[in-house]
Coordinates of C-alpha atoms and ligand atoms in Angstrom, one line a residue:
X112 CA 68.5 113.6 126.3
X113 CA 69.6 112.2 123.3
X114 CA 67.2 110.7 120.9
X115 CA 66.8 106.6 121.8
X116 CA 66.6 105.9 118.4
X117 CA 69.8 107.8 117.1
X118 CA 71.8 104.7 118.6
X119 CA 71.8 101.9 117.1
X120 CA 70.7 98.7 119.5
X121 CA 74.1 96.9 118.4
X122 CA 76.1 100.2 119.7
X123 CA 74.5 100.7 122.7
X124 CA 77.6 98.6 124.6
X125 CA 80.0 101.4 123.2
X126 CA 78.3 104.2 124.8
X127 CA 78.7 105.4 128.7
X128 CA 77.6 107.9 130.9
X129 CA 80.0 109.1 133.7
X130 CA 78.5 108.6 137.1
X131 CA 76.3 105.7 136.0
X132 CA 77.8 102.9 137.8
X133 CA 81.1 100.7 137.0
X134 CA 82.0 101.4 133.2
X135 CA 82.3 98.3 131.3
X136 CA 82.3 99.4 127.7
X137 CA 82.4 97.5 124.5
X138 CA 85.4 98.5 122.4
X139 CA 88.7 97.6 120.3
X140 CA 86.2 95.6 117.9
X141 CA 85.2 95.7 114.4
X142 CA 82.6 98.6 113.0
X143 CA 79.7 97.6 113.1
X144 CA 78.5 97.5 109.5
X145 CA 76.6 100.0 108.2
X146 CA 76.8 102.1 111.2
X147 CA 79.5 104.6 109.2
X148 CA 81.8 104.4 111.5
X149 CA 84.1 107.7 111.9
X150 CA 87.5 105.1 111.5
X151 CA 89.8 104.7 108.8
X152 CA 90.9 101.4 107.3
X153 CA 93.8 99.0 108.4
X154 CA 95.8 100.4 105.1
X155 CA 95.5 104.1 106.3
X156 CA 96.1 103.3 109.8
X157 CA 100.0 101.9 108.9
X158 CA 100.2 104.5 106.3
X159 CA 99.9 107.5 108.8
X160 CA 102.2 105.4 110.9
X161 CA 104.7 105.1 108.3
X162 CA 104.1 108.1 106.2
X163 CA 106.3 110.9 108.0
X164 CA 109.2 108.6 107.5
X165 CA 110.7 111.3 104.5
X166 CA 113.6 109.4 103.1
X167 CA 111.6 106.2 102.2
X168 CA 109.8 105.0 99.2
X169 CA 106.1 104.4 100.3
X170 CA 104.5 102.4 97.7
X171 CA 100.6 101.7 97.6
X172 CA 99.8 98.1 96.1
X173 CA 96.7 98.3 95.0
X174 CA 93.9 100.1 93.4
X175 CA 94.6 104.2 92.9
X176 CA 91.8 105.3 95.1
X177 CA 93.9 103.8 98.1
X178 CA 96.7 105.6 96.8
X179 CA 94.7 108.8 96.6
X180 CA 92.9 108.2 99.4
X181 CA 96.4 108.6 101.4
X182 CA 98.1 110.8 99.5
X183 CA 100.1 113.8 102.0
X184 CA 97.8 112.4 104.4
X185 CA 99.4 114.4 107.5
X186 CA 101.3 117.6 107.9
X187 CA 104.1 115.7 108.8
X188 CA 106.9 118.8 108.3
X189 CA 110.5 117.4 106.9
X190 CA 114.1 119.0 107.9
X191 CA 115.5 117.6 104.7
X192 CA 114.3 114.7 102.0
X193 CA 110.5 115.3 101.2
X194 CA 109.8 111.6 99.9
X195 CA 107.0 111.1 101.4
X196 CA 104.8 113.5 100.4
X197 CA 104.3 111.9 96.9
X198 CA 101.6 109.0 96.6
X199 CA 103.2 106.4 94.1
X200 CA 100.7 102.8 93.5
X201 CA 100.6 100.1 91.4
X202 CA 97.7 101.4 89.9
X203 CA 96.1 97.6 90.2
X204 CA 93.5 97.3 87.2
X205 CA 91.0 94.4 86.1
X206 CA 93.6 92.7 84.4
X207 CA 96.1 92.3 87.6
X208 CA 93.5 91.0 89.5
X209 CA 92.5 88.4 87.4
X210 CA 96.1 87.6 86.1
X211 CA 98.3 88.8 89.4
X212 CA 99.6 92.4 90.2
X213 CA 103.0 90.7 91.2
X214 CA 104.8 91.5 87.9
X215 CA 103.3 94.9 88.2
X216 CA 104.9 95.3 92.2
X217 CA 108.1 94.3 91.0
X218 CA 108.5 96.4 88.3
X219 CA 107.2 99.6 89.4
X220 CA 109.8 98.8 92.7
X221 CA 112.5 98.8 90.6
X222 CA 111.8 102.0 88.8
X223 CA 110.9 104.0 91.3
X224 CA 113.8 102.6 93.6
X225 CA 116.0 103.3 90.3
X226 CA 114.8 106.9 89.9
X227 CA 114.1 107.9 93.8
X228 CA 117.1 106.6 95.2
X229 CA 115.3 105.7 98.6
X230 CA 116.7 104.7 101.9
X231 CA 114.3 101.8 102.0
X232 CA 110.9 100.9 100.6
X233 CA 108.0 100.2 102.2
X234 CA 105.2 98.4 100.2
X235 CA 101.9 98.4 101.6
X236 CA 98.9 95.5 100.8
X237 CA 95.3 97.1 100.1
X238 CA 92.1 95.2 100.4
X239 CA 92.1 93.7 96.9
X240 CA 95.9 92.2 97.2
X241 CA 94.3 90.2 100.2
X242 CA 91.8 89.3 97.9
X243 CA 94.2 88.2 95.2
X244 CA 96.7 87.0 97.0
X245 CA 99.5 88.0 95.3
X246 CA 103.1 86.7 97.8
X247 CA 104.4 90.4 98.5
X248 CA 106.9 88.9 101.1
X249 CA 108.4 86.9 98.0
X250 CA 108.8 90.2 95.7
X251 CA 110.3 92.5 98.2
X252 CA 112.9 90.0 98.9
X253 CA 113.5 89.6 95.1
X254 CA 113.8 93.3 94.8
X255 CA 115.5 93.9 98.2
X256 CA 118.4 91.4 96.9
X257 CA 118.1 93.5 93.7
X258 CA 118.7 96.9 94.6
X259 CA 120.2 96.3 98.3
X260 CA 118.2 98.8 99.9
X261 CA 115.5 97.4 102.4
X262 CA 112.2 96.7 100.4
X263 CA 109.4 96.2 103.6
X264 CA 105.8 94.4 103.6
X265 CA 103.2 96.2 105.1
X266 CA 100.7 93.4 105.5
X267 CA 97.8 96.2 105.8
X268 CA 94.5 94.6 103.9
X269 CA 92.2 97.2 104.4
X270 CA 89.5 94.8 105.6
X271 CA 91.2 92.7 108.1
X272 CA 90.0 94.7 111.1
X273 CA 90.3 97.5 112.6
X274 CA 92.7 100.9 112.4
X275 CA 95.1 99.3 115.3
X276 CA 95.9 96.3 113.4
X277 CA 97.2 99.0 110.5
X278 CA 99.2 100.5 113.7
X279 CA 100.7 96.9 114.5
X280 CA 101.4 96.5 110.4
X281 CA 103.2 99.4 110.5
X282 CA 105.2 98.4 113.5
X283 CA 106.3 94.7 112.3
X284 CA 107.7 96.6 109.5
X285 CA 109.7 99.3 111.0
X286 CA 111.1 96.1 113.7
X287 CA 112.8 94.6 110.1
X288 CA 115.0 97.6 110.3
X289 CA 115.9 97.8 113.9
X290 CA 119.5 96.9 114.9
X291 CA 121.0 97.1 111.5
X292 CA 123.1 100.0 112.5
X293 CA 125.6 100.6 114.7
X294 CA 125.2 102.0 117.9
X295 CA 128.8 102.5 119.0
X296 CA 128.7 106.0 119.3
X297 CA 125.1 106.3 120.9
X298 CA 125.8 108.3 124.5
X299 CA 123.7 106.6 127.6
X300 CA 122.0 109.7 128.2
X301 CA 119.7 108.8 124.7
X302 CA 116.2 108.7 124.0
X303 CA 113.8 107.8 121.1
X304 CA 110.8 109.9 120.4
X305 CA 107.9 107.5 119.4
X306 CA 103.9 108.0 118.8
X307 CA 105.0 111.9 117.2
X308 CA 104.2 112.6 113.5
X309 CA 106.0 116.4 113.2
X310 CA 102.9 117.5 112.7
X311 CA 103.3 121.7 111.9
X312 CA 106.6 121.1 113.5
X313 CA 105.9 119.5 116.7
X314 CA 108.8 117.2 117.1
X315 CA 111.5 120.0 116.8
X316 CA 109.5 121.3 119.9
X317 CA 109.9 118.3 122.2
X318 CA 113.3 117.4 120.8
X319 CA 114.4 121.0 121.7
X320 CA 112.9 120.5 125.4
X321 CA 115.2 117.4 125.9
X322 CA 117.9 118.7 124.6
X323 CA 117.8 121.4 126.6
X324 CA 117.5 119.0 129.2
X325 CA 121.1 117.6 128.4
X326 CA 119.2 114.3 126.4
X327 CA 120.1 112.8 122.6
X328 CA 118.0 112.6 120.8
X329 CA 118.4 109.3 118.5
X330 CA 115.3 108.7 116.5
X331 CA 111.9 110.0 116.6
X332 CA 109.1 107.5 115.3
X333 CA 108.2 108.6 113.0
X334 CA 107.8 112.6 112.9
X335 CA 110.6 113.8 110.6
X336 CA 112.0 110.2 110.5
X337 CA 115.2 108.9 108.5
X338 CA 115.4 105.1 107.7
X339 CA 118.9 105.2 109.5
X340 CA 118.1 106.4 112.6
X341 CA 115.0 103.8 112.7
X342 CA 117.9 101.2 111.5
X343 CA 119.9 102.7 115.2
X344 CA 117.0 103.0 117.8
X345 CA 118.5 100.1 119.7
X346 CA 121.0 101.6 120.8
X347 CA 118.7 104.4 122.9
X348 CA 118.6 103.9 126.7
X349 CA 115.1 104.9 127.0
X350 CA 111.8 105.0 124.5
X351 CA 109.1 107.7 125.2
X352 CA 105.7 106.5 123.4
X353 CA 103.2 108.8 123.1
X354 CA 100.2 107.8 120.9
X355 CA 100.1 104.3 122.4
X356 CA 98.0 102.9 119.7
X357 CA 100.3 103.7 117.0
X358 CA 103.8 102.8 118.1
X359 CA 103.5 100.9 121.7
X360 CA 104.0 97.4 119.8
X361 CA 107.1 98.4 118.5
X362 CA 108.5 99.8 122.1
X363 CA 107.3 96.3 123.2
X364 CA 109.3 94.5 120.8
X365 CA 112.3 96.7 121.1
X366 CA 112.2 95.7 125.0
X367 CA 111.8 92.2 124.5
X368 CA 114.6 91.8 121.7
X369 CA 116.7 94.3 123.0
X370 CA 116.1 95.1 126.7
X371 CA 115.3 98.9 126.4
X372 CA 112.7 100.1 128.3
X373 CA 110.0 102.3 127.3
X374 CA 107.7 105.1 129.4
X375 CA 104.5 106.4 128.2
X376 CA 104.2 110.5 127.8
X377 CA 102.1 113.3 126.4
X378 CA 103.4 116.4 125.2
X379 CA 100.1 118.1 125.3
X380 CA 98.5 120.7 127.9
X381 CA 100.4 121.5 130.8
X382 CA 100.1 118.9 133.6
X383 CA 100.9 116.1 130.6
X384 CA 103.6 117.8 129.0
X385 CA 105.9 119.0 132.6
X386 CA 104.7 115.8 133.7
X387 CA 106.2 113.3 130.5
X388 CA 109.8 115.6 131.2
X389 CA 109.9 115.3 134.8
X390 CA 109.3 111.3 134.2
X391 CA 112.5 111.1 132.0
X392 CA 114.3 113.2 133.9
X393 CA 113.8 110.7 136.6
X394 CA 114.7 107.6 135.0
X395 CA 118.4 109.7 133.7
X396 CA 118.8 111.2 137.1
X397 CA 121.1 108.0 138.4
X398 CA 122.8 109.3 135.4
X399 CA 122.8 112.7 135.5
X400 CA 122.4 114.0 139.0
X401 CA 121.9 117.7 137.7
X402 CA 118.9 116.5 135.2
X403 CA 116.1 117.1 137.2
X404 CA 117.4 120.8 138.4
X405 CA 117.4 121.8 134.4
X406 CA 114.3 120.2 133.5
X407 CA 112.5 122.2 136.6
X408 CA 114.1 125.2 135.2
X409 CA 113.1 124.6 131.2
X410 CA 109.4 124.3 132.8
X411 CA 108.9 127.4 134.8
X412 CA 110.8 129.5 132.2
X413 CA 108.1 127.5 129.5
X414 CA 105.6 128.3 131.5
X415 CA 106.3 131.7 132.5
X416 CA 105.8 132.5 128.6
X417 CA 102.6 131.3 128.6
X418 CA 100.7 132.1 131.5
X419 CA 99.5 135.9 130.9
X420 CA 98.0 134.5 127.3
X421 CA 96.0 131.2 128.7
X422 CA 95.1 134.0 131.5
X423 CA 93.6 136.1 129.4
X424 CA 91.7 133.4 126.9
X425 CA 90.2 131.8 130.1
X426 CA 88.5 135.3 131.2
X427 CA 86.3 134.7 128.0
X428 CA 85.8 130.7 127.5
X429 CA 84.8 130.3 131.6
X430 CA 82.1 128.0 131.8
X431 CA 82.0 127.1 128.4
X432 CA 81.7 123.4 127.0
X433 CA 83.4 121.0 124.7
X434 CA 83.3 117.5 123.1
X435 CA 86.0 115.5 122.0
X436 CA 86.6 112.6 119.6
X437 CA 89.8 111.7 118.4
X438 CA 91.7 108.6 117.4
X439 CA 93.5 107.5 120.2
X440 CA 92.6 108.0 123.6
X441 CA 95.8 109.4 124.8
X442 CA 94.6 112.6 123.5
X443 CA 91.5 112.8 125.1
X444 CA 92.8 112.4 128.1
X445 CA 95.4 115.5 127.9
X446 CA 92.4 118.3 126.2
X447 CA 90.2 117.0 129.4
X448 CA 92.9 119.0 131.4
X449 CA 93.7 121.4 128.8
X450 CA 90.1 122.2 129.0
X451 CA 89.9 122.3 132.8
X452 CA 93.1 124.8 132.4
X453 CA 90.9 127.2 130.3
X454 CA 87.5 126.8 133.0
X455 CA 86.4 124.8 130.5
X456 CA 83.7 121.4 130.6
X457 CA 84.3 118.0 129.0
X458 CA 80.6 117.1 127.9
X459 CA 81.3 114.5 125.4
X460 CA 84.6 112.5 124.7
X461 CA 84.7 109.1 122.4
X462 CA 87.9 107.7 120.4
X463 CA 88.1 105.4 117.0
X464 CA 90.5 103.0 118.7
X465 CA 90.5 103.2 122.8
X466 CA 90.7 100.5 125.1
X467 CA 88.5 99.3 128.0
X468 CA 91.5 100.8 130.3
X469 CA 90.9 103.9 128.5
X470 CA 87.6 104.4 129.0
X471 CA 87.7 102.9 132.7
X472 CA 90.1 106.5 132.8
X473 CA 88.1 108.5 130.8
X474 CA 85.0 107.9 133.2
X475 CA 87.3 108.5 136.1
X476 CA 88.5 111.7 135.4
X477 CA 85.2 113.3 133.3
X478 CA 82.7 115.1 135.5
X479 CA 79.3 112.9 136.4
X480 CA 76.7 112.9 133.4
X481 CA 79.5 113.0 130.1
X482 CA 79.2 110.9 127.1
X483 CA 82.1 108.7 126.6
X484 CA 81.6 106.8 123.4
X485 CA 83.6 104.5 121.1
X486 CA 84.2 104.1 117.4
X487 CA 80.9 106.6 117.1
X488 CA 79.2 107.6 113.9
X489 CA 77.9 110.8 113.0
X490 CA 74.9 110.9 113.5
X491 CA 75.6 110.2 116.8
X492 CA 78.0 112.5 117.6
X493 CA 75.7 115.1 116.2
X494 CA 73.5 114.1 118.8
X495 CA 75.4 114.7 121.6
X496 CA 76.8 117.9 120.7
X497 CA 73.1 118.9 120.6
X498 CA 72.3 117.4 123.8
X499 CA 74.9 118.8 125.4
X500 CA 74.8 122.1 123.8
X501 CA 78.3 122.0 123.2
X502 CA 80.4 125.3 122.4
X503 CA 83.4 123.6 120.9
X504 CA 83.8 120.5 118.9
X505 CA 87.6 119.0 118.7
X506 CA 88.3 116.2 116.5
X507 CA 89.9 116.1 113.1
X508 CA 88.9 116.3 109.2
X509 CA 85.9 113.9 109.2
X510 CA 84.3 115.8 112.1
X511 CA 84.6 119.3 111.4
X512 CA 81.3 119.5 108.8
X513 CA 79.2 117.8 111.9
X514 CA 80.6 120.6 113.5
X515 CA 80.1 123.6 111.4
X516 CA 76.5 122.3 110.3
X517 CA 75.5 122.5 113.8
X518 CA 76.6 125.9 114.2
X519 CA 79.6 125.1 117.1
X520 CA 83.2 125.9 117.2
X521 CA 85.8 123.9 115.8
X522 CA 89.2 122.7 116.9
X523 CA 91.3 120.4 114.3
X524 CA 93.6 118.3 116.9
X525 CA 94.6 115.8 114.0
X526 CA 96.9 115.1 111.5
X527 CA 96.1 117.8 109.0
X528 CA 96.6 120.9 111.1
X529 CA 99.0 123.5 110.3
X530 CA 99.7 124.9 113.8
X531 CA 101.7 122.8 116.3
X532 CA 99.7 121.8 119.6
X533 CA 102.6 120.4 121.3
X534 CA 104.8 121.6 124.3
X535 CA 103.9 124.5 126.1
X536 CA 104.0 127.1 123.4
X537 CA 101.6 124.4 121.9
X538 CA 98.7 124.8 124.4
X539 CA 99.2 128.5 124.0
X540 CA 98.0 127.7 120.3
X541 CA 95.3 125.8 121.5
X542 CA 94.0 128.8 123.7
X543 CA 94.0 130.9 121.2
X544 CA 92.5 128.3 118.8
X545 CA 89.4 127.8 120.7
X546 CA 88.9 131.2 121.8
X547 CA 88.9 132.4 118.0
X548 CA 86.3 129.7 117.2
X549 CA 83.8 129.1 120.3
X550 CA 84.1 133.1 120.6
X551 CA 83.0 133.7 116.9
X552 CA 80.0 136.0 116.8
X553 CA 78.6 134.0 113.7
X554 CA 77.3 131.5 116.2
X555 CA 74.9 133.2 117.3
X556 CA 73.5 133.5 114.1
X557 CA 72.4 129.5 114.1
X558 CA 68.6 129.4 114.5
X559 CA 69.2 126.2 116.9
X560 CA 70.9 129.0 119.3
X561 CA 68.5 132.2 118.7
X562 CA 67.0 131.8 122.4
X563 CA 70.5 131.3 123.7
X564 CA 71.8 134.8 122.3
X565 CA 68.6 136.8 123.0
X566 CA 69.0 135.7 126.7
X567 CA 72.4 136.6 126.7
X568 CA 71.6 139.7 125.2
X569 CA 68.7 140.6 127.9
X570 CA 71.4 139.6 130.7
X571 CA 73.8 142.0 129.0
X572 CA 71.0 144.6 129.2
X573 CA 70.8 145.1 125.2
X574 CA 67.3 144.4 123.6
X575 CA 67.1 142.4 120.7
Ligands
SF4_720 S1 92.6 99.3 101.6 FE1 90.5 98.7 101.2 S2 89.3 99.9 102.7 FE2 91.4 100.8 102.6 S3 91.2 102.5 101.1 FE3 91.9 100.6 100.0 S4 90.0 99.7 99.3 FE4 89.4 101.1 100.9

């Protein structure tokens, strides 16, 4: 069991076993402080909503370590303008704070507006701008009547709770663009990707798969995103969220101004991903009476590709465990069947921003005796892995030296990967990911696992 005292008494609401009665879970609140929580900040949780967006300006108010903090902060891939992927701040010093940074905004707007020629602007507030005060509403609309280009607040104050309220930021934002385009020529058979960043690519995978299934696509939100198609996304029929966390209050907003419905998917694992095509095949079939007969065809052609590889990758990771934390929940939910695919265990699964219907899920569909946990810290997590002798540790940057230093496999499922997860050729990567790193001989080299590897060895029949 895990050690008592690893948990803090004011965490002990945030942690559940499955098969321990009705889950009622503490969650969606602030860190508790000094617990060193795994979470980002309100700031970085709108900027890696907003960041893929690759034809904007995205312009850090605020001190340079937010700035840097951020900076390329996913692999968000681009088909064209590559924006984004430069960090530009108001470099706020002593003086602005005492004085104002408001001059400061306004001028480095225009410049960078002058010399970028940007789509739109988005301007994001840091901690010490809450602080300050300064009225960024009142200098984007200076600028924006400057320059004519849209010039956005990002009310994000790094300390005004918790990662989702940088998600709902982000969200208000994008809404000032939406319906200041025209839609005329948007076909009724239209859809809006939402809650998918492009990571390594991953958006030109789903946006093939609808196509294919005779779909337009119109915007995706925001993987490989263009202020004008953000500007347009009114004008889809249907929105598919994925990532709920991130983009579900903007699909809300969308339906309540502009009566467009939205569906929640997955594009990862298998189930999840056939599952999120067949459920917008469904809604177009009205439509498009021959839509569900091409979307069955794209799957078992898909899946004929893949089977012979996950076949072959589950022969060796059988029995084998694995613990997850990511950031939102929707994930989890889609490896615990991507796992089950490859014979694999769920031991331990937690998320920095999932709700009590989350976790009610997560404890239905985990096996009896799993950890679910929320907004953990690392000492905890370390403490389940060990408990749990895990053989595979999924999560993203921030968990990966827990990982390593306790001698188990490592799977990076966030935003800094370089391998696309998504689709079906996507959990053909994952396979193969997680075979190469829970198979890795050098594990067996970690003193914690010695007794572990000699009695493999004496069941193989080799002496040590
Ligand atoms: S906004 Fe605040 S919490 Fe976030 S990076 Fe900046 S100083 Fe740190």
């Amino acid at each position: 069991m895990t050690n008592d005292s690893t948990i803090l008494d004011e965490r002990r609401a945030q942690v559940f076993r499955s098969g321990s009665g009705d889950i009622d879970i503490a969650c969606n609140r602030q860190s508790l402080a000094g617990a060193v929580s795994q979470r980002a900040c309100v700031f970085c949780g709108s900027r890696v909503v907003l960041y893929p967006i690759a034809d904007a300006l995205h312009l850090v108010h605020g001190p340079v370590g937010c700035a840097a903090y951020t900076w390329d902060i996913r692999g968000a891939l681009s088909s064209g303008p590559e924006l984004h992927r430069l960090s530009f701040t108001t470099d706020l010093r002593e003086k602005d704070i005492i004085f104002g940074g408001e001059p400061k905004l306004e001028a480095a707007l225009l410049e960078l507006i002058e010399r970028n020629k940007p789509k739109a602007a988005f301007v994001y507030s840091t901690c010490i701008v809450g602080l300050i005060g300064d009225d960024m509403e009142a200098v984007c609309r200076r600028v924006e009547e400057k320059t004519g280009i849209p010039v956005l607040p990002v009310q994000s104050e790094g300390f005004k709770g918790s990662k989702r309220e940088g998600y709902l930021a982000a969200c208000k934002a994008m809404f000032r663009l939406v319906g200041t385009a025209d839609i005329s020529d948007v076909p009724e058979l239209s859809v809006n990707i939402f809650g998918d960043f492009n990571i390594a690519g991953e958006t030109w995978i789903i946006k093939d798969y609808l196509e294919r299934m005779g779909l337009t696509v119109v915007a995706s939100v925001t993987g490989d995103g263009r202020v004008d198609d953000i500007r347009r996304i009114h004008g889809a029929s249907l929105n598919m969220v994925q990532c709920s966390g991130a983009t579900l209050d903007l699909a809300k907003m969308i339906e309540e101004k502009f009566g467009k419905p939205h569906c929640r998917v997955s594009w990862l694992g298998i189930e999840d991903m056939a599952e999120s095509l067949y459920k917008v095949a469904e809604h177009f079939a009205h439509l498009d009476p021959g839509i569900m007969e091409r979307t069955a065809d794209l799957v078992r052609s898909e899946l004929g590709k893949i089977m012979p590889g996950l076949a072959r990758y589950r022969a060796d990771l059988e029995g084998k465990k694995a613990a997850v934390y990511v950031g939102g929940a929707f994930k989890a939910f889609s490896l615990i069947k991507s796992f089950r695919h490859l014979g694999m265990e769920v031991a331990v699964v937690g998320s920095q921003t999932g709700t009590k219907e989350d976790y009610a899920e997560l404890a239905e569909v985990t096996d009896p005796g799993t950890i679910i946990v929320d907004d953990a810290n690392p000492l905890e997590l370390q403490e389940f892995i060990k408990e749990k002798d895990v053989d595979v540790f999924v999560g993203g940057v921030k968990e990966r030296p827990i990982a390593f230093k306790l001698g188990v496999g490592f799977c990076d499922h966030n935003h800094e990967r370089k391998i696309p997860l998504e689709g079906f050729e996507g959990m053909l990567n994952f396979a193969r990911e997680v075979h190469a790193s829970a198979m890795s001989p050098v594990w067996n080299f970690v003193p914690r696992r010695e007794a572990r590897h000699r009695d493999v060895g004496k069941e193989c029949g080799h002496d040590e």
